[in-house]
Each structure stands twice: as C-alpha cells, then as structure tokens.
mmCIF file of C-alpha atoms in Angstrom:
data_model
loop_
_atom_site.group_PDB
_atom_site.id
_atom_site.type_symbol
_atom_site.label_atom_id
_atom_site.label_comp_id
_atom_site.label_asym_id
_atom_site.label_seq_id
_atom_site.Cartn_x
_atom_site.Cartn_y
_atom_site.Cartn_z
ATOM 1 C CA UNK A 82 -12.339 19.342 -12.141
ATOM 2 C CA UNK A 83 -12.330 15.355 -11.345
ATOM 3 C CA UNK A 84 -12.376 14.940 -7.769
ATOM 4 C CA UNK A 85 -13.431 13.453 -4.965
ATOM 5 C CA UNK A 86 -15.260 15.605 -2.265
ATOM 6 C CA UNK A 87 -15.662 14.298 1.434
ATOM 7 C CA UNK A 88 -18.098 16.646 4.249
ATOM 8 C CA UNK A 89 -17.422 17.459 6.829
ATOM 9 C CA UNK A 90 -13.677 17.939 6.929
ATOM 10 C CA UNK A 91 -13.237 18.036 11.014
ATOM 11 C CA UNK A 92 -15.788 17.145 13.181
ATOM 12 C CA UNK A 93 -16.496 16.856 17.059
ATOM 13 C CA UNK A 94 -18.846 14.372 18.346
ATOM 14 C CA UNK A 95 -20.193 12.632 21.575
ATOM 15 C CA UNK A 96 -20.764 8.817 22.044
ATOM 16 C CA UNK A 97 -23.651 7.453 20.481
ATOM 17 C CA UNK A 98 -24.729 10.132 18.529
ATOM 18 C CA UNK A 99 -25.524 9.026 14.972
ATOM 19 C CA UNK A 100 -23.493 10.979 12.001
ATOM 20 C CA UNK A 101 -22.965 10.765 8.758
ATOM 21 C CA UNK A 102 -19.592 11.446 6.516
ATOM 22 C CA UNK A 103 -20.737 11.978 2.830
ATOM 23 C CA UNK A 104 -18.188 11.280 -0.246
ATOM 24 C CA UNK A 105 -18.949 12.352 -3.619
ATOM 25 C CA UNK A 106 -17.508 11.553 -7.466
ATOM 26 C CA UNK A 107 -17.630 13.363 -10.240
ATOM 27 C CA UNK A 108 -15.489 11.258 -12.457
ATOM 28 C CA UNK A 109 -18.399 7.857 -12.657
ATOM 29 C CA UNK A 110 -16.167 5.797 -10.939
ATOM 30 C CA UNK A 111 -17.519 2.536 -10.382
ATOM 31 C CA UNK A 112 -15.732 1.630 -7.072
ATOM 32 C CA UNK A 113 -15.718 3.697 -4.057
ATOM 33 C CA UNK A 114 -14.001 2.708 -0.746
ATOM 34 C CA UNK A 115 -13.502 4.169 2.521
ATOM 35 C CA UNK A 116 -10.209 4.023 4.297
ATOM 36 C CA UNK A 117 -9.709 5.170 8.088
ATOM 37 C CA UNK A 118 -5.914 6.201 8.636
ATOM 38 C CA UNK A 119 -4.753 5.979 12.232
ATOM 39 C CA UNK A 120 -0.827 6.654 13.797
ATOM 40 C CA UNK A 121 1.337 3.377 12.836
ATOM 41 C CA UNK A 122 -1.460 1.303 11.369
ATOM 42 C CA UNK A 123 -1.620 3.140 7.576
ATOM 43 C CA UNK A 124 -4.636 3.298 5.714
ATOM 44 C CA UNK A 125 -7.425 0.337 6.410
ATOM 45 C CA UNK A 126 -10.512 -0.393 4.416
ATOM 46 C CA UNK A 127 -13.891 0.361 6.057
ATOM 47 C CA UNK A 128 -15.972 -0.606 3.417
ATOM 48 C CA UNK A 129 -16.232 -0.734 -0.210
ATOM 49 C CA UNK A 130 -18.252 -0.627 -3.434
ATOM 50 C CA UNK A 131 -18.189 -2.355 -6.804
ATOM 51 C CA UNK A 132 -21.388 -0.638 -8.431
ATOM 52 C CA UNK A 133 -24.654 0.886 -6.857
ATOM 53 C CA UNK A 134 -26.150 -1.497 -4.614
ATOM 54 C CA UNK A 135 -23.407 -3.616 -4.042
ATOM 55 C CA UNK A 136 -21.098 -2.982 -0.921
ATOM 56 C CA UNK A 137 -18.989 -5.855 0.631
ATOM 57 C CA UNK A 138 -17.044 -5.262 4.292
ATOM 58 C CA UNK A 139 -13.125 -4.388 4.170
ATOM 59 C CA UNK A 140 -10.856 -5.039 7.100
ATOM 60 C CA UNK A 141 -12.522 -2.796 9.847
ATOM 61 C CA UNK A 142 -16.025 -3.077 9.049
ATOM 62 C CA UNK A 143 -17.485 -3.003 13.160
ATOM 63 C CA UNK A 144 -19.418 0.346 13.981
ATOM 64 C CA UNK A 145 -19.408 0.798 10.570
ATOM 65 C CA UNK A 146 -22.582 1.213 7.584
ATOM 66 C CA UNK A 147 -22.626 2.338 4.226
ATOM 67 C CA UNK A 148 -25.072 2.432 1.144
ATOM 68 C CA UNK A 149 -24.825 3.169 -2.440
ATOM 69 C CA UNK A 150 -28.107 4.063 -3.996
ATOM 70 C CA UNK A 151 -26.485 6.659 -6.595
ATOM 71 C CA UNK A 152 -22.754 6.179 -8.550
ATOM 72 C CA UNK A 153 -21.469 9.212 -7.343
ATOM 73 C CA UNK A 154 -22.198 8.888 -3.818
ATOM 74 C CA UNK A 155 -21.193 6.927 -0.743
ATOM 75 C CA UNK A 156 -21.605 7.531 2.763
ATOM 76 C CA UNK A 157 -20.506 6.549 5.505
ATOM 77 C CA UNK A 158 -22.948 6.001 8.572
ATOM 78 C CA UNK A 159 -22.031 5.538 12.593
ATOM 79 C CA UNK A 160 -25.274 4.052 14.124
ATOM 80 C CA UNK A 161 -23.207 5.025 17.546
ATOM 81 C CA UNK A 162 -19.778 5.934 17.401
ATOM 82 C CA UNK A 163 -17.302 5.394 20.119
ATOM 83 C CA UNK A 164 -14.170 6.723 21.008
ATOM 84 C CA UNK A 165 -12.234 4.339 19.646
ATOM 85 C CA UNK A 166 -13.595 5.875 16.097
ATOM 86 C CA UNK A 167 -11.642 9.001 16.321
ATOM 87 C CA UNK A 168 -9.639 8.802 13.445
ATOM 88 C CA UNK A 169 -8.749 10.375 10.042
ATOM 89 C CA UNK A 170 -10.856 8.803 7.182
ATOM 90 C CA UNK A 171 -10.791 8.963 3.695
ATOM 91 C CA UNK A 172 -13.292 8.155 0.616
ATOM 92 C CA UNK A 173 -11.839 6.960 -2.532
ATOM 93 C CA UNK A 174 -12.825 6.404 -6.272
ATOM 94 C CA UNK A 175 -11.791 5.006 -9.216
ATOM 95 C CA UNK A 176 -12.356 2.664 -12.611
ATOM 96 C CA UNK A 177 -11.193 -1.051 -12.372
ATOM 97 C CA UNK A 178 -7.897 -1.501 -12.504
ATOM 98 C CA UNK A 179 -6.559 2.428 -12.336
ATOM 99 C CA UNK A 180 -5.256 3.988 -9.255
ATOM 100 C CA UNK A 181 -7.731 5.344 -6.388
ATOM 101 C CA UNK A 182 -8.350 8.828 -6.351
ATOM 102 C CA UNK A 183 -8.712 9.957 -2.730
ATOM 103 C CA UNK A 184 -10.965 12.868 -0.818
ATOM 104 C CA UNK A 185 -8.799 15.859 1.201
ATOM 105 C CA UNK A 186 -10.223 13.677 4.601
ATOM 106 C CA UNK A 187 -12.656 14.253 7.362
ATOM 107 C CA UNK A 188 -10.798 14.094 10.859
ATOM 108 C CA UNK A 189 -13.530 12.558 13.144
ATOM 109 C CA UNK A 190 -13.090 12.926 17.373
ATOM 110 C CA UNK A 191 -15.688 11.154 19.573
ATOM 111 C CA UNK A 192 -15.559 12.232 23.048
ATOM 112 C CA UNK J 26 -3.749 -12.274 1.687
ATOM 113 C CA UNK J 27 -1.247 -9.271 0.885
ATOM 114 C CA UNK J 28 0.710 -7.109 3.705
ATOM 115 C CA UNK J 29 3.155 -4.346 2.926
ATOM 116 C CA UNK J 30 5.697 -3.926 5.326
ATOM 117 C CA UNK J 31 7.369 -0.429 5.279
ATOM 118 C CA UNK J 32 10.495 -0.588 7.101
ATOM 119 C CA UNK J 33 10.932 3.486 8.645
ATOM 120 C CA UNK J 34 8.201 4.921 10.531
ATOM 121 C CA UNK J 35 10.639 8.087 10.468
ATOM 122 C CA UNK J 36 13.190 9.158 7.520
ATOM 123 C CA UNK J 37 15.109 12.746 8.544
ATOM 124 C CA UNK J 38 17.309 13.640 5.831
ATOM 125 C CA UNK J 39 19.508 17.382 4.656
ATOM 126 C CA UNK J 40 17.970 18.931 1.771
ATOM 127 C CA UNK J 41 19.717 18.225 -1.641
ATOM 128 C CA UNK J 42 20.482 14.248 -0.060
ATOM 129 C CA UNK J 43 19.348 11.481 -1.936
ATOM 130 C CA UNK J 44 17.005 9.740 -0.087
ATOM 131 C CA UNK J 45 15.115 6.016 -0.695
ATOM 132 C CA UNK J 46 12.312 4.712 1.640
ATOM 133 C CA UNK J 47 12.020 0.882 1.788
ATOM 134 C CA UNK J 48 8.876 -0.898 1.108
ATOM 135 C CA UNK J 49 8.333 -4.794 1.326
ATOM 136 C CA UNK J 50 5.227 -6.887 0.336
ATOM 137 C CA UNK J 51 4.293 -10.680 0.969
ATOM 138 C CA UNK J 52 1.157 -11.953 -1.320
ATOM 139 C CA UNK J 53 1.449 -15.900 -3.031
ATOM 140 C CA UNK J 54 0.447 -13.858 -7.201
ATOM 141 C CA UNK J 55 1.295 -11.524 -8.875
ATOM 142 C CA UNK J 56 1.054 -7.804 -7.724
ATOM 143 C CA UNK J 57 0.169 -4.206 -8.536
ATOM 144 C CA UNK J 58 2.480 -1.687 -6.847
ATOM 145 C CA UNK J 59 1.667 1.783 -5.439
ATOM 146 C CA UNK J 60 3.369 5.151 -3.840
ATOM 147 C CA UNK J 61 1.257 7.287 -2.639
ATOM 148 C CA UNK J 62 2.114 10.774 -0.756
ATOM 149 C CA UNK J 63 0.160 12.554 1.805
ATOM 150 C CA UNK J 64 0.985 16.383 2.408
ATOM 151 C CA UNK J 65 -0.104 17.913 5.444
ATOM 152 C CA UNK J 66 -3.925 18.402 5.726
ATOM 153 C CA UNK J 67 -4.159 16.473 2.240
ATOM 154 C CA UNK J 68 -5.772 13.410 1.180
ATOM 155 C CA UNK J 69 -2.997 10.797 -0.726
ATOM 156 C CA UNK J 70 -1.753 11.548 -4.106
ATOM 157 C CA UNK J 71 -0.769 9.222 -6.029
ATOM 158 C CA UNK J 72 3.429 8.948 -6.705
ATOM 159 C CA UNK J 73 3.855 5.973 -9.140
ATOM 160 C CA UNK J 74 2.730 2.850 -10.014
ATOM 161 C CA UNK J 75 4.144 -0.543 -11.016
ATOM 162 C CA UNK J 76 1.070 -2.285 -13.263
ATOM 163 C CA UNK J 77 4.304 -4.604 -15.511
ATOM 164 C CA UNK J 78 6.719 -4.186 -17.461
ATOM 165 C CA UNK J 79 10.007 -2.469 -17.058
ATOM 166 C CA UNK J 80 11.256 -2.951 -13.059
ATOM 167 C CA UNK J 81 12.358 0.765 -12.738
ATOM 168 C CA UNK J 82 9.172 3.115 -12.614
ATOM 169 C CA UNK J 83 9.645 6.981 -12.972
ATOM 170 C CA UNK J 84 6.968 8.857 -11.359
ATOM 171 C CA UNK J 85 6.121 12.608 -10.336
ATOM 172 C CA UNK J 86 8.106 15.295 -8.588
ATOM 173 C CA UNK J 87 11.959 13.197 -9.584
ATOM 174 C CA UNK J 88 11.089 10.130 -7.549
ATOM 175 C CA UNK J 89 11.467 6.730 -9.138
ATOM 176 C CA UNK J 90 10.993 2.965 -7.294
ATOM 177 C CA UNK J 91 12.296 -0.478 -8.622
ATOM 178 C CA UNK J 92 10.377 -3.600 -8.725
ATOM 179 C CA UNK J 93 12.362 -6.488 -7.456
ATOM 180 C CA UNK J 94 10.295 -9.790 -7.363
ATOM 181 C CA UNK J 95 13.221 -11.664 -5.650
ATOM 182 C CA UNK J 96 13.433 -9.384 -2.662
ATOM 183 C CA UNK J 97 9.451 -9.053 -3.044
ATOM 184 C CA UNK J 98 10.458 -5.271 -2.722
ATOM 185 C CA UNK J 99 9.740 -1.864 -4.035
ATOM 186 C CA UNK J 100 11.795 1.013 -2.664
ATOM 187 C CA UNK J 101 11.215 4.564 -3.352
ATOM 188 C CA UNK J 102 14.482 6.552 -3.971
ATOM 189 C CA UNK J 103 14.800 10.309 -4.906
ATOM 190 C CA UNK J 104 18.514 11.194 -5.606
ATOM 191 C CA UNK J 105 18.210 15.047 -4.474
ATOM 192 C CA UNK J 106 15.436 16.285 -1.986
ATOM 193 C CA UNK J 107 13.859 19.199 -1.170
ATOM 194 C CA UNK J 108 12.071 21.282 1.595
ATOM 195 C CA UNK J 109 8.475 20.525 -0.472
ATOM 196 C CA UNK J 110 9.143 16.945 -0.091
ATOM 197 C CA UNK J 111 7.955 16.747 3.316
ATOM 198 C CA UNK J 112 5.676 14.428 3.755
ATOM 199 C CA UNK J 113 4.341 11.046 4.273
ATOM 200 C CA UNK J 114 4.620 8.288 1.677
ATOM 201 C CA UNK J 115 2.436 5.195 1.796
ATOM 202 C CA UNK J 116 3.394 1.890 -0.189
ATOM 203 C CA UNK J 117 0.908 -0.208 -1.478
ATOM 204 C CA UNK J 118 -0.305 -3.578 -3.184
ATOM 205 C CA UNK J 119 -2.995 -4.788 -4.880
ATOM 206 C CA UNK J 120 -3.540 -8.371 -6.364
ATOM 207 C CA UNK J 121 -3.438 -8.092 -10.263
ATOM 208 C CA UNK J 122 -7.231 -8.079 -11.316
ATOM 209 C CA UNK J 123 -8.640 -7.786 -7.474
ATOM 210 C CA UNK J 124 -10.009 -5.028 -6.311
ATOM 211 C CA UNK J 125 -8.617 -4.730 -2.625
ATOM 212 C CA UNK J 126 -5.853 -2.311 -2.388
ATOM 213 C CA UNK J 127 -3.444 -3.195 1.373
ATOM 214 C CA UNK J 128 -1.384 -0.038 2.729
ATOM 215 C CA UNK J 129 1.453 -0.053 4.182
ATOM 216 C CA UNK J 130 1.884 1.989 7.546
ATOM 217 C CA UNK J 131 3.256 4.791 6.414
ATOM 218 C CA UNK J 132 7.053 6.319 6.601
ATOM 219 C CA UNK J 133 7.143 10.493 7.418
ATOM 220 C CA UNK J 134 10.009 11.901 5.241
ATOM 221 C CA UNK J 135 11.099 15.224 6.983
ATOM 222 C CA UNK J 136 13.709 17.528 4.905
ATOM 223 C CA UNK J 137 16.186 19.518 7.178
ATOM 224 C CA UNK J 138 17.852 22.493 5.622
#
C-alpha cells in the first residue's frame, strides 16, 4: 500500500531535549516536505526536499533541521525544542507536479 | 508570493443542505488549485484539484469547486451533506511548475442532524 508513514504519532517532551520525528515513502517520491498545522494559521512549510541531499527552508524554518541521505526518508530534527513547537505536524510526498500525499501526523507538546 | 484566503473558520450546516465553503487566492501567474480534507485524527486527503482546463472540477465523495480567474476564487460546494462529512477542508495553491504548495487556514464543516 503507497503511503506515507510518520513516528511517533503523539509525543510529550520537555524543553531542550533533542527529538526526532521520522517520515517514510514507499511510493519514490522525489519531494518530501514537512508541514506544521496550528489553530487558525493552516498548514505551513517547515522544510522541504527536491531529491536526496538537497533540502531548502519553507516558511517556518527556526528550531527546525532536516536531512535526506535516503529517497524514502526524511526527518525532522529539534536541536532544542520550545514550547512554542507544540503543534500538529505532518510529512508529505509526492512526484513533480502531482498532488502531496500526506502522513496520519505526529502531535508534538513541549512542556 | 501566493496566499489563500479562506473566508469561514466555522461552517454549521443540517444534514441533506447544500453546502459551499469559499476559498480566495492572490498570486501575479498562473495557479494550481487544491481541496484537501482532514478527518479527525487523520492526515489531509486530497478532495480535487484544478491543474487546467474545464473551470468546474468534480472530485470525491459528491463535492465539486469552480475555478473563476476573475474573482481569483475557488469555492467548494456539495449540494446535499452528510453526517461523514464532518470535517475540515483546506484550500490550496501552488504556482504552475513550482514546487511550493501555500494553505489556506482551514474552514471546520460540522453536519447537524
């Protein structure tokens, strides 16, 4: 089954702590992105990829790292999150110029 | 740069009503259109899409949304909903041949019996 497959779904953190949200493809998408959703703002852009080794910031890029050393996957690193990185985020794939398949989410709280 | 503007944070509507959710978008070339739907504890899904062509886009589960380039809009409109429409529906736009996809902020349809 073509998906996309984000871990953990929920997690529960404390400030500074280093963690790491993986996202995995199965479908050799070339582009992968990560999206945070928050209450009244939509979806923004994190960061995103147009091929292995090649990542470029989005809109919300502080706090924030990534790497893409295989295709299929693309994490998502916080050095030290904060608070204000509680959110819902979401990885997404896809081929150039078709729709973005999305992950079911990992809801992140930093206390 | 692109924004999408939708214009209800909050749609209640009776089951069986038609129902449309309003969606506008500001970018200076020509655009790639998106509804996407997020059920509870979900990631999005994708609705429809407007790539070109014909203005009036059918997509899954009986909704459809109309390009109009004049307006700069693209409404989503459902003529009969039900209970398992509940949900939240994202608009979107992407530059033709770019990369960047822009969301809007979201409208939460909620179906009363």
């Amino acid at each position: 089954e073509a998906q996309v497959t984000q871990n953990p779904r929920y997690l529960i953190t404390v400030t500074g702590k280093k963690l790491t949200v993986t996202c995995s493809q199965n479908m050799n998408h070339e582009y992968m992105s990560w999206y945070r959703q928050d209450p009244g703002l939509g979806l923004r852009q994190i960061y995103y990829s147009m091929n292995v080794e090649v990542t470029d910031k989005g809109d919300v890029p502080e706090g924030y790292k990534v790497s893409r050393k295989e295709k299929r996957n693309f994490p998502l690193i916080l050095e030290s999150p904060s608070p204000n990185q509680t959110s819902l985020y979401f990885c997404a794939s896809r081929w150039s110029g078709s729709p973005l398949h999305f992950g079911n989410g990992t809801r992140l709280t930093v206390t | 740069a692109q924004s999408v503007t939708q214009l209800d944070s909050q749609v209640p509507v009776f089951e069986e009503a038609p129902v449309e959710l309003r969606c506008n978008y500001s970018s200076s070339v020509s655009v790639y259109l998106f509804w996407y739907v997020q059920y509870p504890n979900q990631g999005l899904q994708l609705l429809l899409k407007y790539l070109s062509g014909s203005t009036l886009v059918k997509g899954i589960n009986g909704f459809e949304a109309e390009f109009n380039k004049s307006q700069t809009s693209f409404h989503l409109r459902k003529p009969s909903v039900h209970i398992s429409d509940t949900a939240e529906y994202f608009c979107a736009v992407s530059n033709q041949g770019a990369q960047k996809l822009v969301f809007g902020q979201g409208t939460r349809l909620t179906i009363n019996p």
